[in-house]
Amino acid sequence: MGVLTLAIDTATADLLTGIVDAATGDVVAQRIVHGTRSHNELLVPTIQEMLREQGLSLVDMKAMVVGCGPGPFTGLRVGMVTAESLGHSLGLPVHGVCSLDAIGHQLSQYPVALVATDARRREVYWASYRHGQRSEGPDVVAPASLSPREVPLHLSVPEHLADKLPEHLADIPRSHLSPTPASLVALADMDATPEPLRPLYLRRPDAAEPKPVPRSPAIPEVNKWWGCGG
């Protein structure tokens, strides 16, 4: 049955699941839910339904590949935690891949291409690619501030962000691509021991540790209060 590999990506607004024969690159099955923010609710049921339709189960998988972002915290965490949990319970190697690279891989016909995905908060995650190999990034900026070192010949950018691009990128041919099961698996070194999964958030979380509050002079020292020495 080949090297059946379960591929997952939740770094974008699309929920991606697929089964790929890593030995041949053939896609056995895939399920992609476009434009959802219900990754947490949909991911496991989507995987189960896809497996059931193929007459397969998780124990038939030989490995897993998961997109590690960059992506918004909540959506990205869903895919990575699910992959890590399944891999641990099934004893499967879990390979992490940059989600932007899985898009850039699909643009390998272009000498220079730029990939951008929605980072929310009026920002985009982006990286540049030369024949599918990352040459700059990843980073997170406002769309109007995109200024790659090399002018791309093609862009992959969400449609709702296209009109926010700077003038020097506005007229460049573009598409809107997402990672695919095939591109995720193609980028993973299936013969290597997987590195620990590391999410690419690229920005600090909203929550911040509170600053320490100076002790009021009206509060006695603990030792003095209890009459302890030293």
PDB file of C-alpha atoms in Angstrom:
ATOM      1  CA  MET A   1       0.000   0.000   0.000  1.00  0.00           C
ATOM      2  CA  GLY A   2       2.993   2.275  -0.146  1.00  0.00           C
ATOM      3  CA  VAL A   3       4.020   4.782   2.516  1.00  0.00           C
ATOM      4  CA  LEU A   4       0.614   6.184   3.397  1.00  0.00           C
ATOM      5  CA  THR A   5       1.064   9.590   5.029  1.00  0.00           C
ATOM      6  CA  LEU A   6      -1.589  11.726   6.678  1.00  0.00           C
ATOM      7  CA  ALA A   7      -1.144  15.426   5.845  1.00  0.00           C
ATOM      8  CA  ILE A   8      -2.740  18.224   7.896  1.00  0.00           C
ATOM      9  CA  ASP A   9      -2.608  22.004   7.661  1.00  0.00           C
ATOM     10  CA  THR A  10      -4.670  24.508   9.658  1.00  0.00           C
ATOM     11  CA  ALA A  11      -2.397  27.554   9.278  1.00  0.00           C
ATOM     12  CA  THR A  12      -4.708  29.354   6.832  1.00  0.00           C
ATOM     13  CA  ALA A  13      -8.446  29.924   6.600  1.00  0.00           C
ATOM     14  CA  ASP A  14      -8.638  26.574   4.759  1.00  0.00           C
ATOM     15  CA  LEU A  15      -8.752  23.287   6.626  1.00  0.00           C
ATOM     16  CA  LEU A  16      -6.541  20.788   4.809  1.00  0.00           C
ATOM     17  CA  THR A  17      -6.430  17.018   5.245  1.00  0.00           C
ATOM     18  CA  GLY A  18      -5.103  14.402   2.860  1.00  0.00           C
ATOM     19  CA  ILE A  19      -3.569  10.969   2.443  1.00  0.00           C
ATOM     20  CA  VAL A  20      -0.488  10.783   0.224  1.00  0.00           C
ATOM     21  CA  ASP A  21       1.714   7.865  -0.749  1.00  0.00           C
ATOM     22  CA  ALA A  22       5.063   9.372   0.189  1.00  0.00           C
ATOM     23  CA  ALA A  23       6.913   6.812  -1.945  1.00  0.00           C
ATOM     24  CA  THR A  24       5.273   7.971  -5.177  1.00  0.00           C
ATOM     25  CA  GLY A  25       3.763  11.361  -4.347  1.00  0.00           C
ATOM     26  CA  ASP A  26       0.319  10.095  -5.375  1.00  0.00           C
ATOM     27  CA  VAL A  27      -2.640  11.644  -3.558  1.00  0.00           C
ATOM     28  CA  VAL A  28      -4.896   8.859  -2.301  1.00  0.00           C
ATOM     29  CA  ALA A  29      -7.560  11.211  -0.924  1.00  0.00           C
ATOM     30  CA  GLN A  30      -7.942  14.769   0.259  1.00  0.00           C
ATOM     31  CA  ARG A  31     -10.523  16.898   1.983  1.00  0.00           C
ATOM     32  CA  ILE A  32     -10.175  20.695   1.921  1.00  0.00           C
ATOM     33  CA  VAL A  33     -12.713  22.938   3.667  1.00  0.00           C
ATOM     34  CA  HIS A  34     -12.292  26.460   2.309  1.00  0.00           C
ATOM     35  CA  GLY A  35     -12.696  29.645   4.317  1.00  0.00           C
ATOM     36  CA  THR A  36     -13.521  28.173   7.705  1.00  0.00           C
ATOM     37  CA  ARG A  37     -12.670  29.270  11.214  1.00  0.00           C
ATOM     38  CA  SER A  38     -13.987  26.014  12.681  1.00  0.00           C
ATOM     39  CA  HIS A  39     -10.733  24.078  12.463  1.00  0.00           C
ATOM     40  CA  ASN A  40     -11.118  22.740  15.996  1.00  0.00           C
ATOM     41  CA  GLU A  41     -14.592  21.348  15.395  1.00  0.00           C
ATOM     42  CA  LEU A  42     -14.002  20.024  11.878  1.00  0.00           C
ATOM     43  CA  LEU A  43     -10.468  18.612  11.793  1.00  0.00           C
ATOM     44  CA  VAL A  44     -10.886  15.192  13.440  1.00  0.00           C
ATOM     45  CA  PRO A  45     -14.325  14.438  11.909  1.00  0.00           C
ATOM     46  CA  THR A  46     -12.956  15.383   8.477  1.00  0.00           C
ATOM     47  CA  ILE A  47      -9.995  13.021   8.908  1.00  0.00           C
ATOM     48  CA  GLN A  48     -12.293  10.211  10.069  1.00  0.00           C
ATOM     49  CA  GLU A  49     -14.694  10.660   7.153  1.00  0.00           C
ATOM     50  CA  MET A  50     -11.861  10.751   4.626  1.00  0.00           C
ATOM     51  CA  LEU A  51     -10.348   7.544   6.013  1.00  0.00           C
ATOM     52  CA  ARG A  52     -13.711   5.792   6.133  1.00  0.00           C
ATOM     53  CA  GLU A  53     -14.435   6.605   2.482  1.00  0.00           C
ATOM     54  CA  GLN A  54     -11.124   4.976   1.497  1.00  0.00           C
ATOM     55  CA  GLY A  55     -11.664   1.904   3.677  1.00  0.00           C
ATOM     56  CA  LEU A  56      -8.667   2.931   5.770  1.00  0.00           C
ATOM     57  CA  SER A  57      -7.975   3.730   9.405  1.00  0.00           C
ATOM     58  CA  LEU A  58      -5.301   5.645  11.272  1.00  0.00           C
ATOM     59  CA  VAL A  59      -3.380   2.430  11.941  1.00  0.00           C
ATOM     60  CA  ASP A  60      -2.766   2.172   8.170  1.00  0.00           C
ATOM     61  CA  MET A  61      -0.764   5.400   8.223  1.00  0.00           C
ATOM     62  CA  LYS A  62       3.038   5.184   8.246  1.00  0.00           C
ATOM     63  CA  ALA A  63       3.803   8.845   8.960  1.00  0.00           C
ATOM     64  CA  MET A  64       2.269  12.293   9.345  1.00  0.00           C
ATOM     65  CA  VAL A  65       3.133  15.716   7.938  1.00  0.00           C
ATOM     66  CA  VAL A  66       1.722  18.910   9.424  1.00  0.00           C
ATOM     67  CA  GLY A  67       1.953  22.559   8.415  1.00  0.00           C
ATOM     68  CA  CYS A  68       3.717  24.579  11.129  1.00  0.00           C
ATOM     69  CA  GLY A  69       2.645  28.013   9.925  1.00  0.00           C
ATOM     70  CA  PRO A  70       3.103  30.826  10.083  1.00  0.00           C
ATOM     71  CA  GLY A  71      -0.511  31.188  11.065  1.00  0.00           C
ATOM     72  CA  PRO A  72      -2.836  32.649  13.683  1.00  0.00           C
ATOM     73  CA  PHE A  73      -2.335  31.066  17.095  1.00  0.00           C
ATOM     74  CA  THR A  74      -5.656  29.254  17.526  1.00  0.00           C
ATOM     75  CA  GLY A  75      -5.991  27.670  14.083  1.00  0.00           C
ATOM     76  CA  LEU A  76      -2.339  26.701  13.846  1.00  0.00           C
ATOM     77  CA  ARG A  77      -2.351  25.135  17.301  1.00  0.00           C
ATOM     78  CA  VAL A  78      -5.315  22.889  16.409  1.00  0.00           C
ATOM     79  CA  GLY A  79      -3.476  21.161  13.566  1.00  0.00           C
ATOM     80  CA  MET A  80      -0.152  20.825  15.336  1.00  0.00           C
ATOM     81  CA  VAL A  81      -1.579  19.511  18.618  1.00  0.00           C
ATOM     82  CA  THR A  82      -3.774  17.032  16.738  1.00  0.00           C
ATOM     83  CA  ALA A  83      -0.833  15.784  14.669  1.00  0.00           C
ATOM     84  CA  GLU A  84       1.406  15.495  17.714  1.00  0.00           C
ATOM     85  CA  SER A  85      -1.270  13.661  19.724  1.00  0.00           C
ATOM     86  CA  LEU A  86      -2.074  11.208  16.921  1.00  0.00           C
ATOM     87  CA  GLY A  87       1.588  10.601  16.205  1.00  0.00           C
ATOM     88  CA  HIS A  88       2.322   9.898  19.854  1.00  0.00           C
ATOM     89  CA  SER A  89      -0.640   7.547  20.316  1.00  0.00           C
ATOM     90  CA  LEU A  90       0.036   5.648  17.074  1.00  0.00           C
ATOM     91  CA  GLY A  91       3.825   5.659  17.271  1.00  0.00           C
ATOM     92  CA  LEU A  92       4.125   7.557  13.966  1.00  0.00           C
ATOM     93  CA  PRO A  93       6.854  10.009  12.945  1.00  0.00           C
ATOM     94  CA  VAL A  94       5.405  13.524  12.589  1.00  0.00           C
ATOM     95  CA  HIS A  95       7.218  15.880  10.206  1.00  0.00           C
ATOM     96  CA  GLY A  96       6.692  19.635  10.368  1.00  0.00           C
ATOM     97  CA  VAL A  97       6.727  21.814   7.232  1.00  0.00           C
ATOM     98  CA  CYS A  98       6.469  25.583   6.790  1.00  0.00           C
ATOM     99  CA  SER A  99       2.986  26.204   5.371  1.00  0.00           C
ATOM    100  CA  LEU A 100       4.204  29.070   3.163  1.00  0.00           C
ATOM    101  CA  ASP A 101       6.813  26.728   1.678  1.00  0.00           C
ATOM    102  CA  ALA A 102       4.027  24.301   0.759  1.00  0.00           C
ATOM    103  CA  ILE A 103       2.481  27.103  -1.307  1.00  0.00           C
ATOM    104  CA  GLY A 104       5.801  28.282  -2.743  1.00  0.00           C
ATOM    105  CA  HIS A 105       6.519  24.715  -3.857  1.00  0.00           C
ATOM    106  CA  GLN A 106       3.519  24.994  -6.194  1.00  0.00           C
ATOM    107  CA  LEU A 107       5.093  28.060  -7.846  1.00  0.00           C
ATOM    108  CA  SER A 108       8.419  26.449  -8.735  1.00  0.00           C
ATOM    109  CA  GLN A 109       7.969  27.384 -12.417  1.00  0.00           C
ATOM    110  CA  TYR A 110       8.588  31.054 -11.524  1.00  0.00           C
ATOM    111  CA  PRO A 111      12.145  32.409 -11.078  1.00  0.00           C
ATOM    112  CA  VAL A 112      10.752  34.682  -8.343  1.00  0.00           C
ATOM    113  CA  ALA A 113       7.375  34.387  -6.616  1.00  0.00           C
ATOM    114  CA  LEU A 114       5.867  35.868  -3.482  1.00  0.00           C
ATOM    115  CA  VAL A 115       3.449  34.059  -1.176  1.00  0.00           C
ATOM    116  CA  ALA A 116       1.222  35.888   1.305  1.00  0.00           C
ATOM    117  CA  THR A 117      -1.468  34.538   3.621  1.00  0.00           C
ATOM    118  CA  ASP A 118      -3.925  36.302   5.898  1.00  0.00           C
ATOM    119  CA  ALA A 119      -2.432  36.969   9.343  1.00  0.00           C
ATOM    120  CA  ARG A 120      -5.516  38.920  10.470  1.00  0.00           C
ATOM    121  CA  ARG A 121      -5.076  42.178  12.388  1.00  0.00           C
ATOM    122  CA  ARG A 122      -4.690  43.803   8.932  1.00  0.00           C
ATOM    123  CA  GLU A 123      -1.412  41.957   8.334  1.00  0.00           C
ATOM    124  CA  VAL A 124      -0.058  39.182   6.118  1.00  0.00           C
ATOM    125  CA  TYR A 125       2.482  36.417   6.560  1.00  0.00           C
ATOM    126  CA  TRP A 126       4.785  36.330   3.564  1.00  0.00           C
ATOM    127  CA  ALA A 127       7.902  34.834   2.001  1.00  0.00           C
ATOM    128  CA  SER A 128       9.678  35.009  -1.369  1.00  0.00           C
ATOM    129  CA  TYR A 129      10.701  32.004  -3.483  1.00  0.00           C
ATOM    130  CA  ARG A 130      13.124  31.314  -6.294  1.00  0.00           C
ATOM    131  CA  HIS A 131      11.935  28.301  -8.306  1.00  0.00           C
ATOM    132  CA  GLY A 132      10.040  27.062  -5.256  1.00  0.00           C
ATOM    133  CA  GLN A 133      12.903  27.503  -2.778  1.00  0.00           C
ATOM    134  CA  ARG A 134      12.445  30.125  -0.073  1.00  0.00           C
ATOM    135  CA  SER A 135      14.819  33.065  -0.537  1.00  0.00           C
ATOM    136  CA  GLU A 136      13.370  35.603   1.920  1.00  0.00           C
ATOM    137  CA  GLY A 137      11.117  35.441   4.956  1.00  0.00           C
ATOM    138  CA  PRO A 138       8.927  34.344   6.530  1.00  0.00           C
ATOM    139  CA  ASP A 139       7.779  37.583   8.109  1.00  0.00           C
ATOM    140  CA  VAL A 140       4.592  39.394   9.082  1.00  0.00           C
ATOM    141  CA  VAL A 141       3.752  42.938   7.897  1.00  0.00           C
ATOM    142  CA  ALA A 142       0.858  45.102   6.755  1.00  0.00           C
ATOM    143  CA  PRO A 143       0.045  44.327   3.083  1.00  0.00           C
ATOM    144  CA  ALA A 144       0.912  47.885   2.047  1.00  0.00           C
ATOM    145  CA  SER A 145       4.403  47.413   3.541  1.00  0.00           C
ATOM    146  CA  LEU A 146       5.320  44.381   1.427  1.00  0.00           C
ATOM    147  CA  SER A 147       8.681  45.151  -0.125  1.00  0.00           C
ATOM    148  CA  PRO A 148      10.600  42.012  -1.165  1.00  0.00           C
ATOM    149  CA  ARG A 149      14.217  42.380  -2.288  1.00  0.00           C
ATOM    150  CA  GLU A 150      13.353  40.930  -5.703  1.00  0.00           C
ATOM    151  CA  VAL A 151      10.309  41.889  -7.738  1.00  0.00           C
ATOM    152  CA  PRO A 152       8.183  38.724  -8.087  1.00  0.00           C
ATOM    153  CA  LEU A 153       6.813  37.482 -11.379  1.00  0.00           C
ATOM    154  CA  HIS A 154       3.809  35.946  -9.635  1.00  0.00           C
ATOM    155  CA  LEU A 155       1.944  36.429  -6.359  1.00  0.00           C
ATOM    156  CA  SER A 156      -0.173  34.108  -4.275  1.00  0.00           C
ATOM    157  CA  VAL A 157      -2.366  36.310  -2.102  1.00  0.00           C
ATOM    158  CA  PRO A 158      -5.937  36.072  -0.748  1.00  0.00           C
ATOM    159  CA  GLU A 159      -8.382  37.957  -2.950  1.00  0.00           C
ATOM    160  CA  HIS A 160      -9.709  40.122  -0.132  1.00  0.00           C
ATOM    161  CA  LEU A 161      -6.188  41.457   0.467  1.00  0.00           C
ATOM    162  CA  ALA A 162      -5.220  42.089  -3.160  1.00  0.00           C
ATOM    163  CA  ASP A 163      -6.438  45.694  -3.182  1.00  0.00           C
ATOM    164  CA  LYS A 164      -4.274  46.446  -0.140  1.00  0.00           C
ATOM    165  CA  LEU A 165      -0.999  45.604  -1.874  1.00  0.00           C
ATOM    166  CA  PRO A 166       1.533  48.379  -2.532  1.00  0.00           C
ATOM    167  CA  GLU A 167       1.491  49.968  -5.978  1.00  0.00           C
ATOM    168  CA  HIS A 168       4.637  48.196  -7.206  1.00  0.00           C
ATOM    169  CA  LEU A 169       2.951  44.803  -6.652  1.00  0.00           C
ATOM    170  CA  ALA A 170      -0.592  45.670  -7.697  1.00  0.00           C
ATOM    171  CA  ASP A 171      -0.294  44.718 -11.383  1.00  0.00           C
ATOM    172  CA  ILE A 172       1.705  41.506 -10.996  1.00  0.00           C
ATOM    173  CA  PRO A 173      -0.196  38.333 -12.045  1.00  0.00           C
ATOM    174  CA  ARG A 174      -1.589  36.578  -9.010  1.00  0.00           C
ATOM    175  CA  SER A 175      -3.468  33.555  -7.757  1.00  0.00           C
ATOM    176  CA  HIS A 176      -4.741  32.438  -4.369  1.00  0.00           C
ATOM    177  CA  LEU A 177      -3.159  29.128  -3.368  1.00  0.00           C
ATOM    178  CA  SER A 178      -3.220  27.100  -0.177  1.00  0.00           C
ATOM    179  CA  PRO A 179      -0.976  24.262   0.974  1.00  0.00           C
ATOM    180  CA  THR A 180      -1.909  20.896  -0.548  1.00  0.00           C
ATOM    181  CA  PRO A 181      -1.362  17.392   0.830  1.00  0.00           C
ATOM    182  CA  ALA A 182       1.021  16.682  -2.058  1.00  0.00           C
ATOM    183  CA  SER A 183       3.127  19.808  -1.496  1.00  0.00           C
ATOM    184  CA  LEU A 184       3.332  19.254   2.258  1.00  0.00           C
ATOM    185  CA  VAL A 185       4.550  15.678   1.859  1.00  0.00           C
ATOM    186  CA  ALA A 186       6.915  16.622  -0.989  1.00  0.00           C
ATOM    187  CA  LEU A 187       8.742  19.035   1.332  1.00  0.00           C
ATOM    188  CA  ALA A 188       9.126  16.612   4.233  1.00  0.00           C
ATOM    189  CA  ASP A 189      12.308  14.558   4.499  1.00  0.00           C
ATOM    190  CA  MET A 190      10.608  11.262   5.182  1.00  0.00           C
ATOM    191  CA  ASP A 191      13.925   9.421   5.679  1.00  0.00           C
ATOM    192  CA  ALA A 192      15.100  11.753   8.447  1.00  0.00           C
ATOM    193  CA  THR A 193      14.233  11.622  12.126  1.00  0.00           C
ATOM    194  CA  PRO A 194      11.638  14.381  12.603  1.00  0.00           C
ATOM    195  CA  GLU A 195      12.650  17.492  14.512  1.00  0.00           C
ATOM    196  CA  PRO A 196      10.403  18.565  17.413  1.00  0.00           C
ATOM    197  CA  LEU A 197       7.425  20.510  16.072  1.00  0.00           C
ATOM    198  CA  ARG A 198       7.883  24.262  16.389  1.00  0.00           C
ATOM    199  CA  PRO A 199       5.003  26.580  15.454  1.00  0.00           C
ATOM    200  CA  LEU A 200       5.831  29.688  13.444  1.00  0.00           C
ATOM    201  CA  TYR A 201       3.759  32.411  15.092  1.00  0.00           C
ATOM    202  CA  LEU A 202       6.083  35.305  14.086  1.00  0.00           C
ATOM    203  CA  ARG A 203       4.540  37.669  16.592  1.00  0.00           C
ATOM    204  CA  ARG A 204       4.063  37.822  20.327  1.00  0.00           C
ATOM    205  CA  PRO A 205       0.785  36.566  21.798  1.00  0.00           C
ATOM    206  CA  ASP A 206      -1.805  39.119  22.892  1.00  0.00           C
ATOM    207  CA  ALA A 207      -1.573  38.074  26.521  1.00  0.00           C
ATOM    208  CA  ALA A 208       1.333  39.614  28.407  1.00  0.00           C
ATOM    209  CA  GLU A 209       2.704  38.766  31.832  1.00  0.00           C
ATOM    210  CA  PRO A 210       1.714  41.529  34.270  1.00  0.00           C
ATOM    211  CA  LYS A 211       4.469  43.752  35.560  1.00  0.00           C
ATOM    212  CA  PRO A 212       5.440  43.186  39.200  1.00  0.00           C
ATOM    213  CA  VAL A 213       3.693  45.541  41.622  1.00  0.00           C
ATOM    214  CA  PRO A 214       6.001  47.178  44.184  1.00  0.00           C
ATOM    215  CA  ARG A 215       5.345  46.028  47.755  1.00  0.00           C
ATOM    216  CA  SER A 216       3.546  48.611  49.819  1.00  0.00           C
ATOM    217  CA  PRO A 217       5.585  49.862  52.803  1.00  0.00           C
ATOM    218  CA  ALA A 218       2.458  49.279  54.898  1.00  0.00           C
ATOM    219  CA  ILE A 219       2.864  45.482  54.433  1.00  0.00           C
ATOM    220  CA  PRO A 220       5.322  44.089  57.025  1.00  0.00           C
ATOM    221  CA  GLU A 221       8.104  41.699  56.062  1.00  0.00           C
ATOM    222  CA  VAL A 222       7.030  38.045  56.371  1.00  0.00           C
ATOM    223  CA  ASN A 223       9.805  37.134  58.791  1.00  0.00           C
ATOM    224  CA  LYS A 224       9.038  40.082  61.051  1.00  0.00           C
ATOM    225  CA  TRP A 225       5.292  39.323  60.956  1.00  0.00           C
ATOM    226  CA  TRP A 226       5.830  35.757  62.132  1.00  0.00           C
ATOM    227  CA  GLY A 227       8.671  36.644  64.468  1.00  0.00           C
ATOM    228  CA  CYS A 228      11.139  34.417  62.592  1.00  0.00           C
ATOM    229  CA  GLY A 229      14.798  35.106  62.797  1.00  0.00           C
ATOM    230  CA  GLY A 230      17.361  35.450  60.007  1.00  0.00           C
TER     231      GLY A 230
END
